Amino acid sequence: MDLEDKLLMMPGPVPVAPRILRAMSKPMINHRSMEFSKIYDDCRKSLKKIFNTNNDIFVISGSGTAAMEAAIGCTLGKNDSIVAVENGKFGERFKIIASRYGKVIPAEFEWGESIDLDLVEDKLSEGAKAIAMVHNETSTGILNPAEDIGKLAKKYDALFIMDGVTSIGGDEVMVDKWGVDIAVVGSQKCIGAPPGLSMISVSEKAFDLMEGVDSVPYYSDLKAYKKSADKELTQTPYTPAIPLFYGLQESLNIIMEEGMDARINRHRTFAMAVRKAMESMDIEMFPSLNEYSGYSNTVSAMKAPESINGNDLKREMLERGIIIAGGQAHLSGKIFRIGNMGNINANSLLTTLQSLETVLHKHGHITDFGAGIEAASDVLDKVL
Amino acid sequence: MDLEDKLLMMPGPVPVAPRILRAMSKPMINHRSMEFSKIYDDCRKSLKKIFNTNNDIFVISGSGTAAMEAAIGCTLGKNDSIVAVENGKFGERFKIIASRYGKVIPAEFEWGESIDLDLVEDKLSEGAKAIAMVHNETSTGILNPAEDIGKLAKKYDALFIMDGVTSIGGDEVMVDKWGVDIAVVGSQKCIGAPPGLSMISVSEKAFDLMEGVDSVPYYSDLKAYKKSADKELTQTPYTPAIPLFYGLQESLNIIMEEGMDARINRHRTFAMAVRKAMESMDIEMFPSLNEYSGYSNTVSAMKAPESINGNDLKREMLERGIIIAGGQAHLSGKIFRIGNMGNINANSLLTTLQSLETVLHKHGHITDFGAGIEAASDVLDKVL
C-alpha cells in the first residue's frame, strides 16, 4: 500500500486537510513584514478563542516539547520548586524538564492511574512556586482534573502550568476560568495542522514571576516572544517557520468555521464511539478512573487482549493501511491507542474499527463480526 | 503589487523553488516510521557532503538560533568559559546565548570590522573551553576567517563552534578540514528551503566534552538527538516538522543536482556581480577588510549613499516589489543589504540591480542609467 494511502489514526501527527496542505505551498514572505504580522495576529486571535483566554498567546517554531520547556525554563529558577504531576509519559517529561531548571517535588502515580488530589495538595503545601500537569495524558488516554488542580494552585498561590497538547482544540479547555497561568498546545494534534509549531498562553502573573529567574533558555524565552509580539508589526523573536504559519492559519480557519462547540462535541462523540465499540468487543480501557478523572476525548488507550500483543496488533493494523499507536516505554506491547484528533471524519473512524474487528477476529478474540461497528455507529449517528 | 509577486532578495528567508513548495504539500506520515526514517537519513547523507564532514549531523525543528543554543548549551557548563567573537549581530547573539550558560570571554570588534586574529589568540590563551564565531556575518556582509580560527582552536585545544547559517550550502565550508567541532546552518538561507529547520554537525570531541555539563537545554539537547538518530529507525527525539523535512529533502536534491562546486561558483559570481555594480554606481561596501577577511559571497552589505537613507532605500525598493534588507540595531538606516542565497537566478539579481539604479537615479546619486547593470552583466555572463 502506498504511503499516502495510509490512514493516520494515532494521537498525532494527524491527517492534514487538503486545504491546509495547499496553504503551505504559498511562496515565502519577509518575516518582518506587514503580511507576516497579519498572519500571526490572525492566528493569535483565533487561538485566544480556542484557549478561552485573554492572556497573551505566542507561537513557537518547535514542537510541544519546546513550549513545555519555555513554560518551565522561564519561570523556574535554580532555587524554585515545582510540583510535577506524573501519571504518564508526558507528565514524566515535565518532571525531567523541570529537573534541569529547578527543584522538583514529584507527585507520581502509576501510568494510567488517576491523580489523587489529596496527595497533590500535600505536595503543594510544601511551598512550591508552580505546579505542572498534563491535561490530556496522550500516553495513557486519561483526562486529568485541570479545573481542580487550578483551584489548588490558586489556594496555594502557585503558578499552574498545563500541557494541553492533546486537549486544546479538541476538548473543552477554559484557561482563564480554570486559572491556567501557562497553557501549551501542539499544532499536529487537535488543531489539525502539521507538526512543527507550538502555541503557548501566558498570564500576567506568570510574566511577573519570570523576573529574576536565572538560566532562562534563549530560543524559548517567553519574554522575548512577548517583546516581539508587542512591536508595531507583531513578529516572532527568531525566524518563524513560515509555511507552518500558513498551515496553522488555515487550520484555525477550519476550526472557526466548524465552531468550537461542534468540534468538542465531535471529538467527544468519536471517543465515545471508540469506547462503546471496545466494550462490545470485550476490550478493556486502560486508564483507571476516579471521580476526578475521565477517559480522554481525543485518544483512547486500551489494554491489549490476551490473544494478541499490543505491538503485533499495531503492526497488523499497519499492514491493513491503518496507523494506530502502541504503548510507550514500559507500556510497550501492553496497550494500544487510537486517536481521534483534528479533522478526521466518521468514516475514518469506522474504517479503523472495522479493521480492528478483523484483526481481533483473526486472533480469535471475537467470534462474530459487526458488534463493534454497530456500537460505534449508534453513537456516531448523533453527530452525522 | 500582490504579495506573491514580490521578489525576496534579503538574506533569508529566500524564495523557495516550486518543486520544494510542492514537496511540502504531501500528506503527513508517522514520524516513527520507516518512511520518515528514510527521509531523515537521506537528508543527513546530503548534508554531510555539503558540510564536508564525517561528523554526525542532526536536523532540529527550530530556527538557526535553536541550533546555536544547542551548540553552546550542550557544551558550556556554568564554570566553563568560551571566547565569543563578535563583529556583527549574530556574533553578538552567540555572546548573549553563551552568557546564559557559562562564562564569556568576549572578543569584540566594531560591527563590520575584520577580526584581529592576534587579539582572538590572546583571549584563547586565557584557557577557554571553546570558541564561537560566525563564519558569514549576515548583518554586515563580512566573511570571517574560519580556517584560521580553526587552527587557533586546535593550538589551544578549544572546541570550535561555528555559525555557518548563511555560508553552508552557498559558500565553501570544510568542517573537517578546518576543525569545526560544531557547525550550524539554517534551512532558509543558502540551502534554499523554507525557514523552520536548522542543521548541526557535531564532532566526537564535542560529544566527549558534553559529559558532565550542567543545565543543558532539553529541546536542543544534542545527546538526545544522537540517541534518537542512532536507533534502528533513525528518528528525532521530539516530533519533527514533517512538511519542512519534505521541503528540505527536495532542497538537498536540488543542491546535489547542481553540484556544490557549481553552486559555490554561482553564489560567488552573483556576489561579485553585486559588488561590481556597486562600484560602478559609486556605492561603497560596508565591511572593512583585512588580509584574513573577505566580502560575503551570499549577502552584500553597502553603505547607504548620502542622498538616501538605507531604510528609505529599502522602502522604495519594496514599493517596486523587491525586498532587500536594511541594517540591524545601530546600523539601521546606515546600510542596506542584498542577498543572493539559495536558488535565485541571474534575472532576479539583474531586476534587483535595475530597480536599485532607478531609485539611486531618482535621488540624484547617479546621473546615467546602465552602468550597474553593465558591470553586473559582465560578471554574470561567466556563469550563464
CSV table of N, CA and C in Angstrom, one decimal, chain B residues 165-299:
chain,number,residue,atom,x,y,z
B,165,VAL,N,25.3,29.6,9.3
B,165,VAL,CA,23.9,29.8,8.9
B,165,VAL,C,23.8,30.3,7.5
B,166,THR,N,24.6,31.3,7.2
B,166,THR,CA,24.4,31.9,5.8
B,166,THR,C,25.7,31.6,4.9
B,167,SER,N,26.5,30.6,5.3
B,167,SER,CA,27.5,30.2,4.3
B,167,SER,C,27.3,28.8,3.8
B,168,ILE,N,27.0,27.9,4.7
B,168,ILE,CA,26.9,26.5,4.4
B,168,ILE,C,25.8,26.3,3.3
B,169,GLY,N,26.2,25.7,2.2
B,169,GLY,CA,25.2,25.4,1.1
B,169,GLY,C,25.4,26.4,0.0
B,170,GLY,N,26.1,27.5,0.3
B,170,GLY,CA,26.3,28.6,-0.7
B,170,GLY,C,27.7,28.9,-1.0
B,171,ASP,N,28.5,28.8,0.1
B,171,ASP,CA,30.0,29.1,0.0
B,171,ASP,C,30.7,27.9,0.5
B,172,GLU,N,32.0,27.9,0.3
B,172,GLU,CA,32.8,26.7,0.7
B,172,GLU,C,32.9,26.7,2.2
B,173,VAL,N,32.6,25.5,2.8
B,173,VAL,CA,32.8,25.3,4.2
B,173,VAL,C,33.3,23.9,4.3
B,174,MET,N,34.5,23.8,5.0
B,174,MET,CA,35.2,22.5,5.1
B,174,MET,C,35.2,22.1,6.6
B,175,VAL,N,34.1,21.6,7.1
B,175,VAL,CA,34.0,21.4,8.5
B,175,VAL,C,35.2,20.5,9.1
B,176,ASP,N,35.5,19.4,8.4
B,176,ASP,CA,36.5,18.5,9.0
B,176,ASP,C,37.9,19.1,8.8
B,177,LYS,N,38.2,19.6,7.6
B,177,LYS,CA,39.5,20.2,7.3
B,177,LYS,C,39.8,21.4,8.2
B,178,TRP,N,38.8,22.2,8.4
B,178,TRP,CA,39.0,23.4,9.2
B,178,TRP,C,39.0,23.1,10.7
B,179,GLY,N,38.5,21.9,11.1
B,179,GLY,CA,38.5,21.5,12.5
B,179,GLY,C,37.3,22.2,13.2
B,180,VAL,N,36.2,22.3,12.5
B,180,VAL,CA,35.0,22.8,13.2
B,180,VAL,C,34.3,21.7,14.0
B,181,ASP,N,34.2,21.9,15.3
B,181,ASP,CA,33.6,20.8,16.1
B,181,ASP,C,32.1,20.8,16.0
B,182,ILE,N,31.5,22.0,16.0
B,182,ILE,CA,30.1,22.1,15.8
B,182,ILE,C,29.8,23.2,14.8
B,183,ALA,N,29.1,22.8,13.7
B,183,ALA,CA,28.7,23.8,12.7
B,183,ALA,C,27.2,23.8,12.5
B,184,VAL,N,26.7,25.0,12.3
B,184,VAL,CA,25.2,25.2,12.3
B,184,VAL,C,24.8,25.8,11.0
B,185,VAL,N,23.7,25.4,10.4
B,185,VAL,CA,23.1,26.1,9.3
B,185,VAL,C,21.6,26.2,9.4
B,186,GLY,N,21.0,27.2,8.8
B,186,GLY,CA,19.6,27.3,8.8
B,186,GLY,C,19.0,26.9,7.4
B,187,SER,N,17.8,26.4,7.4
B,187,SER,CA,17.2,25.9,6.2
B,187,SER,C,16.9,27.0,5.2
B,188,GLN,N,16.6,28.2,5.6
B,188,GLN,CA,16.0,29.3,4.8
B,188,GLN,C,17.1,30.2,4.2
B,189,LYS,N,18.3,29.8,4.1
B,189,LYS,CA,19.4,30.6,3.6
B,189,LYS,C,19.9,30.0,2.3
B,190,CYS,N,21.2,29.6,2.3
B,190,CYS,CA,21.8,29.1,1.0
B,190,CYS,C,21.2,27.7,0.7
B,191,ILE,N,20.7,27.0,1.6
B,191,ILE,CA,20.1,25.7,1.4
B,191,ILE,C,18.9,25.8,0.5
B,192,GLY,N,18.2,27.0,0.6
B,192,GLY,CA,17.1,27.3,-0.4
B,192,GLY,C,15.7,26.7,0.1
B,193,ALA,N,15.7,26.2,1.3
B,193,ALA,CA,14.4,25.7,1.8
B,193,ALA,C,13.6,26.7,2.6
B,194,PRO,N,12.4,26.4,3.0
B,194,PRO,CA,11.7,27.4,3.8
B,194,PRO,C,12.3,27.4,5.2
B,195,PRO,N,12.0,28.5,6.0
B,195,PRO,CA,12.5,28.6,7.3
B,195,PRO,C,11.8,27.6,8.3
B,196,GLY,N,12.5,27.2,9.3
B,196,GLY,CA,11.9,26.4,10.4
B,196,GLY,C,12.8,25.2,10.8
B,197,LEU,N,13.8,24.9,10.0
B,197,LEU,CA,14.7,23.8,10.4
B,197,LEU,C,16.1,24.4,10.5
B,198,SER,N,16.9,23.7,11.4
B,198,SER,CA,18.4,24.0,11.4
B,198,SER,C,19.1,22.7,11.5
B,199,MET,N,20.3,22.7,10.9
B,199,MET,CA,21.1,21.5,10.8
B,199,MET,C,22.4,21.7,11.5
B,200,ILE,N,22.9,20.7,12.2
B,200,ILE,CA,24.0,20.9,13.1
B,200,ILE,C,24.9,19.7,13.0
B,201,SER,N,26.2,19.9,12.8
B,201,SER,CA,27.2,18.8,12.8
B,201,SER,C,27.9,18.8,14.1
B,202,VAL,N,28.2,17.7,14.6
B,202,VAL,CA,28.9,17.6,16.0
B,202,VAL,C,30.0,16.5,16.0
B,203,SER,N,31.2,17.0,16.3
B,203,SER,CA,32.3,16.1,16.3
B,203,SER,C,32.3,15.2,17.6
B,204,GLU,N,33.1,14.1,17.5
B,204,GLU,CA,33.2,13.2,18.7
B,204,GLU,C,33.8,13.9,19.8
B,205,LYS,N,34.8,14.8,19.6
B,205,LYS,CA,35.4,15.6,20.6
B,205,LYS,C,34.3,16.4,21.4
B,206,ALA,N,33.4,17.0,20.6
B,206,ALA,CA,32.3,17.8,21.2
B,206,ALA,C,31.5,17.0,22.1
B,207,PHE,N,31.1,15.8,21.6
B,207,PHE,CA,30.3,14.9,22.4
B,207,PHE,C,31.0,14.5,23.7
B,208,ASP,N,32.3,14.2,23.6
B,208,ASP,CA,33.1,13.9,24.8
B,208,ASP,C,33.0,15.0,25.8
B,209,LEU,N,33.1,16.2,25.3
B,209,LEU,CA,33.2,17.4,26.2
B,209,LEU,C,31.8,17.8,26.7
B,210,MET,N,30.8,17.1,26.3
B,210,MET,CA,29.4,17.4,26.8
B,210,MET,C,29.2,16.6,28.2
B,211,GLU,N,30.0,15.6,28.4
B,211,GLU,CA,29.9,14.9,29.6
B,211,GLU,C,30.1,15.8,30.8
B,212,GLY,N,29.1,15.7,31.7
B,212,GLY,CA,29.3,16.4,33.0
B,212,GLY,C,28.8,17.9,32.9
B,213,VAL,N,28.4,18.3,31.7
B,213,VAL,CA,27.9,19.7,31.6
B,213,VAL,C,26.5,19.8,32.3
B,214,ASP,N,26.4,20.8,33.2
B,214,ASP,CA,25.2,21.1,33.9
B,214,ASP,C,24.3,22.0,33.1
B,215,SER,N,23.0,22.0,33.5
B,215,SER,CA,22.0,22.9,32.9
B,215,SER,C,22.0,22.9,31.3
B,216,VAL,N,21.9,21.7,30.8
B,216,VAL,CA,21.8,21.5,29.3
B,216,VAL,C,20.3,21.8,28.9
B,217,PRO,N,20.1,22.5,27.8
B,217,PRO,CA,18.7,22.7,27.4
B,217,PRO,C,18.1,21.4,27.0
B,218,TYR,N,16.7,21.3,27.1
B,218,TYR,CA,16.1,20.0,26.9
B,218,TYR,C,15.7,19.8,25.4
B,219,TYR,N,15.1,20.8,24.8
B,219,TYR,CA,14.6,20.7,23.5
B,219,TYR,C,15.8,20.5,22.5
B,220,SER,N,16.9,21.2,22.8
B,220,SER,CA,18.0,21.2,21.9
B,220,SER,C,19.2,20.4,22.5
B,221,ASP,N,18.9,19.4,23.2
B,221,ASP,CA,19.9,18.5,23.8
B,221,ASP,C,20.5,17.6,22.7
B,222,LEU,N,21.7,17.9,22.3
B,222,LEU,CA,22.3,17.1,21.2
B,222,LEU,C,22.5,15.7,21.5
B,223,LYS,N,22.7,15.3,22.8
B,223,LYS,CA,22.8,13.9,23.2
B,223,LYS,C,21.5,13.2,22.9
B,224,ALA,N,20.4,13.8,23.1
B,224,ALA,CA,19.1,13.2,22.8
B,224,ALA,C,19.0,13.0,21.3
B,225,TYR,N,19.5,14.0,20.5
B,225,TYR,CA,19.4,13.9,19.0
B,225,TYR,C,20.2,12.7,18.6
B,226,LYS,N,21.4,12.6,19.2
B,226,LYS,CA,22.3,11.5,18.8
B,226,LYS,C,21.6,10.1,19.1
B,227,LYS,N,21.1,10.0,20.3
B,227,LYS,CA,20.5,8.8,20.8
B,227,LYS,C,19.3,8.4,19.8
B,228,SER,N,18.5,9.3,19.4
B,228,SER,CA,17.4,9.0,18.5
B,228,SER,C,17.9,8.7,17.1
B,229,ALA,N,19.0,9.4,16.7
B,229,ALA,CA,19.5,9.2,15.3
B,229,ALA,C,20.2,7.8,15.2
B,230,ASP,N,20.7,7.3,16.4
B,230,ASP,CA,21.4,6.0,16.4
B,230,ASP,C,20.4,4.8,16.5
B,231,LYS,N,19.1,5.1,16.6
B,231,LYS,CA,18.2,4.0,16.7
B,231,LYS,C,18.1,3.2,15.4
B,232,GLU,N,17.5,2.0,15.5
B,232,GLU,CA,17.4,1.2,14.2
B,232,GLU,C,16.7,2.0,13.2
B,233,LEU,N,15.6,2.6,13.6
B,233,LEU,CA,14.9,3.6,12.6
B,233,LEU,C,15.3,5.0,13.1
B,234,THR,N,16.2,5.6,12.3
B,234,THR,CA,16.6,6.9,12.6
B,234,THR,C,15.5,7.9,12.9
B,235,GLN,N,15.5,8.6,14.0
B,235,GLN,CA,14.4,9.5,14.2
B,235,GLN,C,14.9,10.7,15.0
B,236,THR,N,14.0,11.6,15.3
B,236,THR,CA,14.3,12.8,16.1
B,236,THR,C,13.7,12.6,17.5
B,237,PRO,N,14.3,13.2,18.5
B,237,PRO,CA,13.8,13.0,19.9
B,237,PRO,C,12.4,13.5,20.1
B,238,TYR,N,12.0,14.6,19.4
B,238,TYR,CA,10.7,15.1,19.6
B,238,TYR,C,10.1,15.2,18.2
B,239,THR,N,8.7,15.4,18.1
B,239,THR,CA,8.0,15.3,16.8
B,239,THR,C,8.6,16.3,15.9
B,240,PRO,N,9.1,15.9,14.7
B,240,PRO,CA,9.7,16.8,13.7
B,240,PRO,C,8.6,17.5,12.9
B,241,ALA,N,9.0,18.6,12.3
B,241,ALA,CA,8.1,19.4,11.5
B,241,ALA,C,8.1,18.7,10.1
B,242,ILE,N,7.3,17.7,9.9
B,242,ILE,CA,7.3,16.8,8.8
B,242,ILE,C,7.3,17.6,7.4
B,243,PRO,N,6.4,18.5,7.2
B,243,PRO,CA,6.4,19.2,5.9
B,243,PRO,C,7.7,19.9,5.6
B,244,LEU,N,8.4,20.4,6.6
B,244,LEU,CA,9.7,21.1,6.4
B,244,LEU,C,10.7,20.0,6.0
B,245,PHE,N,10.6,18.8,6.5
B,245,PHE,CA,11.6,17.8,6.2
B,245,PHE,C,11.3,17.4,4.7
B,246,TYR,N,10.1,17.3,4.3
B,246,TYR,CA,9.8,17.1,2.8
B,246,TYR,C,10.5,18.2,2.0
B,247,GLY,N,10.4,19.4,2.4
B,247,GLY,CA,10.9,20.5,1.7
B,247,GLY,C,12.4,20.5,1.7
B,248,LEU,N,13.0,20.1,2.9
B,248,LEU,CA,14.5,20.1,3.0
B,248,LEU,C,15.0,19.0,2.1
B,249,GLN,N,14.4,17.9,2.1
B,249,GLN,CA,14.8,16.8,1.2
B,249,GLN,C,14.9,17.2,-0.2
B,250,GLU,N,13.8,17.9,-0.7
B,250,GLU,CA,13.8,18.3,-2.1
B,250,GLU,C,14.9,19.4,-2.3
B,251,SER,N,15.1,20.3,-1.4
B,251,SER,CA,16.1,21.3,-1.5
B,251,SER,C,17.5,20.7,-1.7
B,252,LEU,N,17.7,19.7,-0.9
B,252,LEU,CA,19.0,19.0,-0.9
B,252,LEU,C,19.1,18.2,-2.2
B,253,ASN,N,18.0,17.7,-2.8
B,253,ASN,CA,18.1,17.1,-4.1
B,253,ASN,C,18.5,18.1,-5.1
B,254,ILE,N,18.0,19.3,-5.0
B,254,ILE,CA,18.3,20.4,-6.0
B,254,ILE,C,19.8,20.7,-5.9
B,255,ILE,N,20.3,20.7,-4.7
B,255,ILE,CA,21.7,21.0,-4.4
B,255,ILE,C,22.6,19.9,-5.0
B,256,MET,N,22.2,18.7,-4.8
B,256,MET,CA,23.0,17.6,-5.3
B,256,MET,C,23.0,17.6,-6.9
B,257,GLU,N,21.9,18.0,-7.4
B,257,GLU,CA,21.8,18.0,-8.9
B,257,GLU,C,22.7,19.1,-9.5
B,258,GLU,N,22.7,20.3,-8.8
B,258,GLU,CA,23.5,21.4,-9.3
B,258,GLU,C,25.0,21.1,-9.0
B,259,GLY,N,25.3,20.4,-7.9
B,259,GLY,CA,26.7,20.1,-7.5
B,259,GLY,C,27.2,21.3,-6.7
B,260,MET,N,27.9,21.0,-5.6
B,260,MET,CA,28.3,22.0,-4.7
B,260,MET,C,29.3,23.0,-5.3
B,261,ASP,N,30.2,22.4,-6.2
B,261,ASP,CA,31.2,23.3,-6.8
B,261,ASP,C,30.5,24.4,-7.7
B,262,ALA,N,29.5,23.9,-8.5
B,262,ALA,CA,28.8,24.9,-9.3
B,262,ALA,C,28.0,25.9,-8.5
B,263,ARG,N,27.5,25.3,-7.4
B,263,ARG,CA,26.6,26.2,-6.5
B,263,ARG,C,27.5,27.3,-5.9
B,264,ILE,N,28.6,26.9,-5.4
B,264,ILE,CA,29.5,27.9,-4.8
B,264,ILE,C,30.0,28.9,-5.8
B,265,ASN,N,30.3,28.4,-7.0
B,265,ASN,CA,30.7,29.3,-8.1
B,265,ASN,C,29.6,30.3,-8.4
B,266,ARG,N,28.4,29.8,-8.4
B,266,ARG,CA,27.2,30.7,-8.7
B,266,ARG,C,27.1,31.7,-7.6
B,267,HIS,N,27.1,31.3,-6.4
B,267,HIS,CA,27.0,32.3,-5.3
B,267,HIS,C,28.1,33.3,-5.4
B,268,ARG,N,29.3,32.9,-5.6
B,268,ARG,CA,30.5,33.8,-5.6
B,268,ARG,C,30.4,34.8,-6.8
B,269,THR,N,29.9,34.3,-7.9
B,269,THR,CA,29.8,35.1,-9.1
B,269,THR,C,28.7,36.2,-8.9
B,270,PHE,N,27.6,35.7,-8.3
B,270,PHE,CA,26.5,36.7,-8.1
B,270,PHE,C,26.9,37.8,-7.1
B,271,ALA,N,27.6,37.4,-6.1
B,271,ALA,CA,28.0,38.4,-5.1
B,271,ALA,C,29.1,39.4,-5.7
B,272,MET,N,29.9,38.8,-6.6
B,272,MET,CA,30.9,39.6,-7.3
B,272,MET,C,30.1,40.6,-8.2
B,273,ALA,N,29.1,40.1,-8.8
B,273,ALA,CA,28.3,41.0,-9.7
B,273,ALA,C,27.7,42.1,-9.0
B,274,VAL,N,27.2,41.9,-7.8
B,274,VAL,CA,26.6,42.9,-6.9
B,274,VAL,C,27.7,43.9,-6.6
B,275,ARG,N,28.9,43.4,-6.2
B,275,ARG,CA,30.0,44.4,-5.8
B,275,ARG,C,30.4,45.2,-7.0
B,276,LYS,N,30.6,44.6,-8.2
B,276,LYS,CA,31.0,45.4,-9.4
B,276,LYS,C,29.9,46.4,-9.7
B,277,ALA,N,28.7,46.0,-9.6
B,277,ALA,CA,27.6,47.0,-9.9
B,277,ALA,C,27.7,48.2,-8.9
B,278,MET,N,27.9,47.9,-7.6
B,278,MET,CA,28.0,48.9,-6.6
B,278,MET,C,29.2,49.9,-6.9
B,279,GLU,N,30.3,49.3,-7.3
B,279,GLU,CA,31.5,50.1,-7.6
B,279,GLU,C,31.2,51.0,-8.7
B,280,SER,N,30.5,50.5,-9.8
B,280,SER,CA,30.2,51.3,-10.9
B,280,SER,C,29.2,52.4,-10.6
B,281,MET,N,28.4,52.2,-9.6
B,281,MET,CA,27.4,53.2,-9.2
B,281,MET,C,27.9,54.0,-8.0
B,282,ASP,N,29.1,53.9,-7.7
B,282,ASP,CA,29.7,54.7,-6.6
B,282,ASP,C,29.1,54.5,-5.3
B,283,ILE,N,28.8,53.2,-5.0
B,283,ILE,CA,28.2,52.8,-3.7
B,283,ILE,C,29.3,52.0,-3.0
B,284,GLU,N,29.6,52.4,-1.8
B,284,GLU,CA,30.7,51.8,-1.1
B,284,GLU,C,30.3,50.5,-0.3
B,285,MET,N,31.1,49.5,-0.3
B,285,MET,CA,30.8,48.3,0.5
B,285,MET,C,31.0,48.7,2.0
B,286,PHE,N,30.2,48.0,2.9
B,286,PHE,CA,30.2,48.4,4.3
B,286,PHE,C,31.4,47.8,5.0
B,287,PRO,N,31.7,46.5,4.8
B,287,PRO,CA,32.8,45.9,5.7
B,287,PRO,C,34.2,46.5,5.4
B,288,SER,N,35.0,46.5,6.5
B,288,SER,CA,36.4,46.9,6.4
B,288,SER,C,37.2,45.6,6.4
B,289,LEU,N,37.8,45.3,5.3
B,289,LEU,CA,38.5,44.0,5.2
B,289,LEU,C,40.0,44.1,5.7
B,290,ASN,N,40.5,43.0,6.2
B,290,ASN,CA,41.9,42.9,6.4
B,290,ASN,C,42.4,41.6,5.6
B,291,GLU,N,43.6,41.2,5.8
B,291,GLU,CA,44.1,40.1,5.0
B,291,GLU,C,43.4,38.8,5.3
B,292,TYR,N,42.7,38.7,6.4
B,292,TYR,CA,42.1,37.4,6.8
B,292,TYR,C,40.6,37.3,6.4
B,293,SER,N,40.0,38.5,6.1
B,293,SER,CA,38.6,38.5,5.9
B,293,SER,C,38.3,38.7,4.4
B,294,GLY,N,37.0,38.6,4.1
B,294,GLY,CA,36.6,38.8,2.7
B,294,GLY,C,35.2,39.3,2.7
B,295,TYR,N,34.7,39.8,1.5
B,295,TYR,CA,33.3,40.1,1.4
B,295,TYR,C,32.5,38.8,1.4
B,296,SER,N,31.4,38.8,2.0
B,296,SER,CA,30.5,37.7,1.9
B,296,SER,C,30.1,37.3,0.5
B,297,ASN,N,30.0,36.1,0.2
B,297,ASN,CA,29.6,35.6,-1.1
B,297,ASN,C,28.1,35.3,-1.2
B,298,THR,N,27.4,35.6,-0.1
B,298,THR,CA,26.0,35.3,-0.1
B,298,THR,C,25.1,36.5,0.3
B,299,VAL,N,25.7,37.5,0.9
B,299,VAL,CA,24.9,38.7,1.1
B,299,VAL,C,25.9,39.9,1.1
